[in-house]
Backbone as a chain_set.jsonl record, in Angstrom:
{"seq": "MTLPVSDSEVGSLSDTAENAPWVVIVWNDPVNLMSYVTYVFQTLLGHPRPVAERLMLDVHHKGRATVAHGPRDSMESIVTQLHGAGLWATMAQDR", "coords": {"N": [[-22.684, 26.238, -18.843], [-19.927, 27.007, -16.891], [-18.382, 26.104, -13.908], [-16.335, 27.744, -11.514], [-13.137, 26.484, -10.473], [-11.228, 25.955, -7.666], [-7.708, 26.425, -6.836], [-6.91, 24.655, -4.834], [-8.736, 22.575, -5.129], [-8.03, 21.604, -7.643], [-5.441, 20.743, -7.1], [-5.998, 18.672, -5.265], [-7.362, 16.907, -6.906], [-5.368, 16.142, -8.757], [-3.561, 14.982, -6.984], [-5.051, 12.791, -6.139], [-5.234, 11.348, -8.541], [-2.515, 10.767, -8.954], [-2.007, 9.131, -6.785], [-3.642, 6.99, -7.171], [-4.149, 3.473, -7.413], [-2.101, 1.209, -9.347], [-2.149, -1.261, -11.969], [-0.886, -4.425, -13.098], [-0.82, -5.912, -16.204], [-0.866, -8.929, -17.9], [-0.334, -10.176, -21.096], [-1.585, -12.392, -23.632], [0.562, -14.495, -25.521], [2.194, -15.948, -28.408], [4.237, -17.663, -27.741], [5.1, -18.552, -25.091], [4.715, -21.385, -22.966], [1.827, -22.68, -21.261], [2.353, -23.886, -18.798], [4.793, -22.722, -18.145], [4.105, -20.002, -17.861], [2.414, -20.19, -15.642], [4.323, -21.04, -13.757], [5.989, -18.731, -13.679], [4.193, -16.835, -12.626], [3.899, -17.924, -10.092], [6.547, -17.92, -9.03], [7.676, -15.299, -9.447], [5.615, -13.541, -8.704], [4.535, -14.624, -6.46], [2.118, -15.957, -6.275], [-0.169, -18.447, -5.139], [-0.354, -21.831, -6.392], [-3.067, -22.563, -7.395], [-4.186, -19.997, -7.869], [-2.31, -18.914, -9.632], [-2.645, -20.663, -11.795], [-5.311, -20.096, -12.503], [-5.078, -17.408, -13.3], [-3.298, -17.739, -15.438], [-4.939, -19.195, -17.174], [-6.868, -17.256, -17.701], [-5.285, -15.437, -19.134], [-4.707, -17.065, -21.332], [-7.274, -17.741, -22.418], [-8.836, -15.352, -22.419], [-7.097, -13.508, -23.332], [-5.736, -11.737, -21.74], [-4.741, -10.847, -18.369], [-5.135, -9.392, -15.177], [-2.581, -9.245, -12.989], [-1.337, -8.168, -10.771], [-1.507, -5.491, -8.371], [-0.987, -2.177, -7.149], [1.228, 0.393, -5.807], [2.705, 2.693, -8.17], [5.588, 2.566, -8.526], [6.224, -0.012, -7.575], [4.746, -1.58, -9.351], [5.986, -0.963, -11.77], [8.437, -2.208, -11.366], [7.634, -4.899, -11.229], [6.625, -5.277, -13.835], [9.012, -5.01, -15.281], [10.406, -7.257, -14.314], [8.722, -9.305, -15.263], [9.004, -8.906, -18.014], [11.683, -9.612, -18.197], [11.416, -12.314, -17.779], [10.329, -13.045, -20.116], [7.643, -12.587, -20.663], [4.779, -10.855, -21.997], [3.951, -7.831, -20.761], [2.166, -5.095, -19.345], [1.455, -1.949, -17.713], [-1.143, -0.14, -16.058], [-3.076, 2.641, -14.922], [-5.292, 2.072, -12.321], [-8.537, 2.808, -12.393]], "CA": [[-22.155, 27.075, -17.808], [-18.768, 26.423, -16.245], [-18.182, 26.533, -12.53], [-14.918, 27.936, -11.213], [-12.491, 25.468, -9.65], [-10.128, 26.571, -6.922], [-6.411, 25.757, -6.939], [-6.848, 23.537, -3.887], [-9.489, 21.468, -5.712], [-7.215, 21.059, -8.726], [-4.364, 20.01, -6.448], [-6.488, 17.425, -4.681], [-7.685, 16.006, -8.009], [-4.135, 15.57, -9.296], [-3.02, 14.098, -5.954], [-5.832, 11.564, -6.19], [-4.823, 10.618, -9.739], [-1.163, 10.257, -8.757], [-2.01, 8.111, -5.745], [-4.512, 5.88, -7.541], [-3.355, 2.262, -7.606], [-1.77, 0.763, -10.697], [-2.28, -2.701, -12.175], [-0.026, -5.062, -14.094], [-1.597, -6.763, -17.103], [-0.081, -9.852, -18.727], [-1.037, -10.422, -22.355], [-1.317, -13.67, -24.276], [1.56, -14.466, -26.584], [2.247, -17.235, -29.099], [5.526, -18.298, -27.473], [5.275, -19.196, -23.786], [3.829, -22.481, -22.594], [0.962, -22.39, -20.121], [3.041, -24.315, -17.575], [5.822, -21.729, -17.834], [3.422, -18.798, -17.374], [2.007, -20.522, -14.272], [5.553, -21.028, -12.955], [6.411, -17.337, -13.497], [3.251, -16.208, -11.697], [4.186, -18.431, -8.751], [7.874, -17.554, -8.529], [7.906, -13.854, -9.428], [4.53, -12.796, -8.065], [4.183, -15.258, -5.195], [0.748, -16.471, -6.265], [-0.287, -19.895, -4.943], [-0.578, -22.538, -7.658], [-4.422, -22.417, -7.963], [-4.358, -18.622, -8.361], [-1.449, -18.787, -10.812], [-3.284, -21.399, -12.893], [-6.502, -19.343, -12.94], [-4.606, -16.236, -14.046], [-2.752, -18.223, -16.705], [-6.071, -19.532, -18.043], [-7.434, -15.981, -18.158], [-4.398, -14.948, -20.197], [-4.849, -17.949, -22.492], [-8.619, -17.708, -23.009], [-9.348, -13.986, -22.574], [-6.074, -12.682, -23.966], [-5.059, -10.897, -20.753], [-5.146, -10.987, -16.968], [-4.524, -8.471, -14.222], [-1.868, -10.157, -12.102], [-0.855, -7.466, -9.575], [-1.943, -4.099, -8.237], [-0.298, -1.477, -6.074], [1.814, 1.683, -6.18], [3.336, 2.738, -9.487], [6.972, 2.091, -8.505], [6.212, -1.47, -7.422], [4.224, -2.18, -10.575], [7.042, -0.836, -12.779], [9.416, -3.254, -11.074], [7.047, -6.186, -11.612], [6.6, -5.334, -15.302], [10.393, -5.259, -15.704], [10.706, -8.66, -14.011], [7.962, -10.146, -16.193], [9.685, -8.793, -19.306], [12.895, -10.42, -18.077], [11.011, -13.715, -17.871], [9.841, -13.283, -21.471], [6.197, -12.39, -20.806], [4.308, -9.547, -22.439], [3.253, -7.208, -19.636], [2.051, -3.639, -19.318], [0.805, -1.461, -16.504], [-2.116, 0.927, -16.282], [-3.647, 3.172, -13.688], [-6.577, 1.456, -12.005], [-9.484, 3.89, -12.086]], "C": [[-21.018, 26.337, -17.106], [-18.618, 26.983, -14.844], [-16.693, 26.714, -12.269], [-14.402, 26.837, -10.286], [-11.311, 26.119, -8.96], [-8.84, 25.773, -7.104], [-6.324, 24.558, -6.006], [-7.621, 22.33, -4.413], [-8.7, 20.815, -6.834], [-6.088, 20.232, -8.14], [-4.83, 18.686, -5.885], [-6.879, 16.43, -5.767], [-6.428, 15.364, -8.565], [-3.477, 14.655, -8.275], [-3.746, 12.758, -5.977], [-5.421, 10.724, -7.388], [-3.437, 10.015, -9.557], [-1.134, 9.108, -7.762], [-2.923, 6.93, -6.058], [-3.652, 4.644, -7.781], [-3.152, 1.941, -9.087], [-1.937, -0.746, -10.765], [-1.275, -3.161, -13.221], [-0.894, -6.025, -14.884], [-0.623, -7.624, -17.894], [-0.949, -10.229, -19.913], [-0.655, -11.785, -22.918], [-0.261, -13.489, -25.353], [1.651, -15.857, -27.205], [3.467, -18.076, -28.732], [5.53, -19.139, -26.198], [4.233, -20.274, -23.515], [3.012, -22.102, -21.362], [1.635, -22.78, -18.809], [4.114, -23.311, -17.167], [5.196, -20.45, -17.274], [2.96, -19.016, -15.929], [3.206, -20.459, -13.335], [6.014, -19.595, -12.667], [5.49, -16.627, -12.506], [3.506, -16.667, -10.258], [5.507, -17.874, -8.217], [8.081, -16.046, -8.438], [6.856, -13.098, -8.624], [4.095, -13.401, -6.735], [2.758, -15.773, -5.118], [0.768, -17.968, -5.957], [-0.671, -20.563, -6.269], [-2.005, -22.383, -8.202], [-4.681, -21.019, -8.536], [-3.548, -18.428, -9.636], [-2.07, -19.495, -12.014], [-4.511, -20.661, -13.418], [-6.098, -18.13, -13.761], [-4.048, -16.642, -15.406], [-3.885, -18.564, -17.673], [-6.79, -18.278, -18.534], [-6.599, -15.405, -19.295], [-4.637, -15.754, -21.467], [-6.201, -17.78, -23.187], [-9.141, -16.298, -23.295], [-8.341, -13.047, -23.23], [-5.297, -11.805, -23.003], [-5.545, -11.233, -19.357], [-4.431, -9.927, -16.151], [-3.906, -9.328, -13.126], [-1.351, -9.503, -10.826], [-1.439, -6.064, -9.558], [-1.229, -3.472, -7.048], [0.257, -0.151, -6.547], [2.612, 1.585, -7.482], [4.754, 2.164, -9.486], [7.049, 0.57, -8.414], [5.751, -2.153, -8.702], [5.237, -2.074, -11.717], [8.082, -1.927, -12.601], [8.901, -4.624, -11.503], [7.012, -6.333, -13.125], [7.998, -5.644, -15.835], [10.777, -6.718, -15.463], [9.983, -9.604, -14.971], [8.561, -10.086, -17.593], [10.95, -9.641, -19.304], [12.612, -11.907, -18.185], [10.413, -14.041, -19.236], [8.343, -13.125, -21.66], [5.897, -10.988, -21.308], [3.491, -8.95, -21.306], [3.253, -5.697, -19.793], [1.455, -3.248, -17.974], [-0.12, -0.319, -16.868], [-2.63, 1.399, -14.936], [-5.036, 2.584, -13.504], [-7.542, 2.542, -11.577], [-10.838, 3.353, -11.788]], "O": [[-21.155, 25.161, -16.768], [-18.716, 28.191, -14.629], [-15.878, 25.926, -12.749], [-15.13, 26.331, -9.432], [-10.487, 26.766, -9.606], [-8.871, 24.6, -7.477], [-5.721, 23.545, -6.36], [-7.221, 21.19, -4.178], [-8.704, 19.59, -6.959], [-5.805, 19.137, -8.625], [-4.133, 17.679, -6.011], [-6.741, 15.223, -5.568], [-6.416, 14.16, -8.822], [-2.888, 13.644, -8.656], [-3.118, 11.707, -5.848], [-5.274, 9.508, -7.266], [-3.201, 8.875, -9.96], [-0.31, 8.202, -7.89], [-2.973, 5.969, -5.291], [-2.542, 4.757, -8.3], [-3.931, 2.352, -9.947], [-1.874, -1.431, -9.744], [-0.87, -2.402, -14.101], [-1.612, -6.848, -14.315], [0.328, -7.115, -18.487], [-2.127, -10.556, -19.769], [0.457, -12.269, -22.706], [-0.202, -12.452, -26.014], [1.23, -16.838, -26.592], [3.705, -19.109, -29.358], [5.92, -20.306, -26.224], [3.045, -20.106, -23.792], [3.45, -21.308, -20.529], [1.497, -22.072, -17.811], [4.322, -23.073, -15.977], [5.71, -19.88, -16.312], [3.1, -18.126, -15.091], [3.118, -19.892, -12.246], [6.388, -19.281, -11.537], [5.964, -15.895, -11.638], [3.346, -15.889, -9.318], [5.573, -17.411, -7.079], [8.615, -15.564, -7.44], [7.174, -12.125, -7.941], [3.369, -12.766, -5.97], [2.238, -16.002, -4.026], [1.631, -18.687, -6.46], [-1.244, -19.925, -7.152], [-2.153, -22.091, -9.389], [-5.326, -20.884, -9.576], [-4.035, -17.848, -10.606], [-2.022, -18.978, -13.13], [-4.734, -20.602, -14.627], [-6.7, -17.849, -14.797], [-4.295, -15.971, -16.408], [-3.798, -18.256, -18.862], [-7.272, -18.246, -19.667], [-7.14, -14.94, -20.299], [-4.755, -15.188, -22.553], [-6.26, -17.687, -24.413], [-9.813, -16.078, -24.303], [-8.684, -11.935, -23.632], [-4.304, -11.19, -23.392], [-6.611, -11.822, -19.176], [-3.269, -9.607, -16.402], [-4.61, -10.049, -12.419], [-0.964, -10.204, -9.891], [-1.817, -5.52, -10.595], [-0.908, -4.147, -6.071], [-0.182, 0.381, -7.567], [3.121, 0.522, -7.837], [5.091, 1.359, -10.354], [7.853, -0.058, -9.103], [6.299, -3.183, -9.094], [5.341, -2.983, -12.54], [8.555, -2.506, -13.579], [9.647, -5.42, -12.075], [7.333, -7.4, -13.649], [8.146, -6.457, -16.748], [11.405, -7.343, -16.317], [10.562, -10.585, -15.438], [8.619, -11.102, -18.286], [11.256, -10.31, -20.291], [13.464, -12.675, -18.631], [10.032, -15.184, -19.49], [7.815, -13.489, -22.711], [6.663, -10.053, -21.075], [2.454, -9.497, -20.929], [4.204, -5.104, -20.302], [1.012, -4.097, -17.201], [0.091, 0.38, -17.859], [-2.621, 0.663, -13.949], [-5.855, 2.599, -14.423], [-7.38, 3.134, -10.509], [-11.759, 4.12, -11.509]]}, "num_chains": 1, "name": "protein.A"}
């Protein structure tokens, strides 16, 4: 049995999806040195050294790390900057 859904409920569901935070994921690659990845996390993302090192180790050992979260426009900008620094990065909606 299917229950009817009003237009206002559909609108609020899509608004919630559009406003959900986004995350930036950095993926392990065979090129960049761990020290360089740490440096990029510090300079581009503003992470303190201990946080940058922990994230770098997650990338190295787990294959990926979530390095930032926020609104879509901001995350798109960060992904572009990380690509410019030579890192493999993607973004996804955080649900």
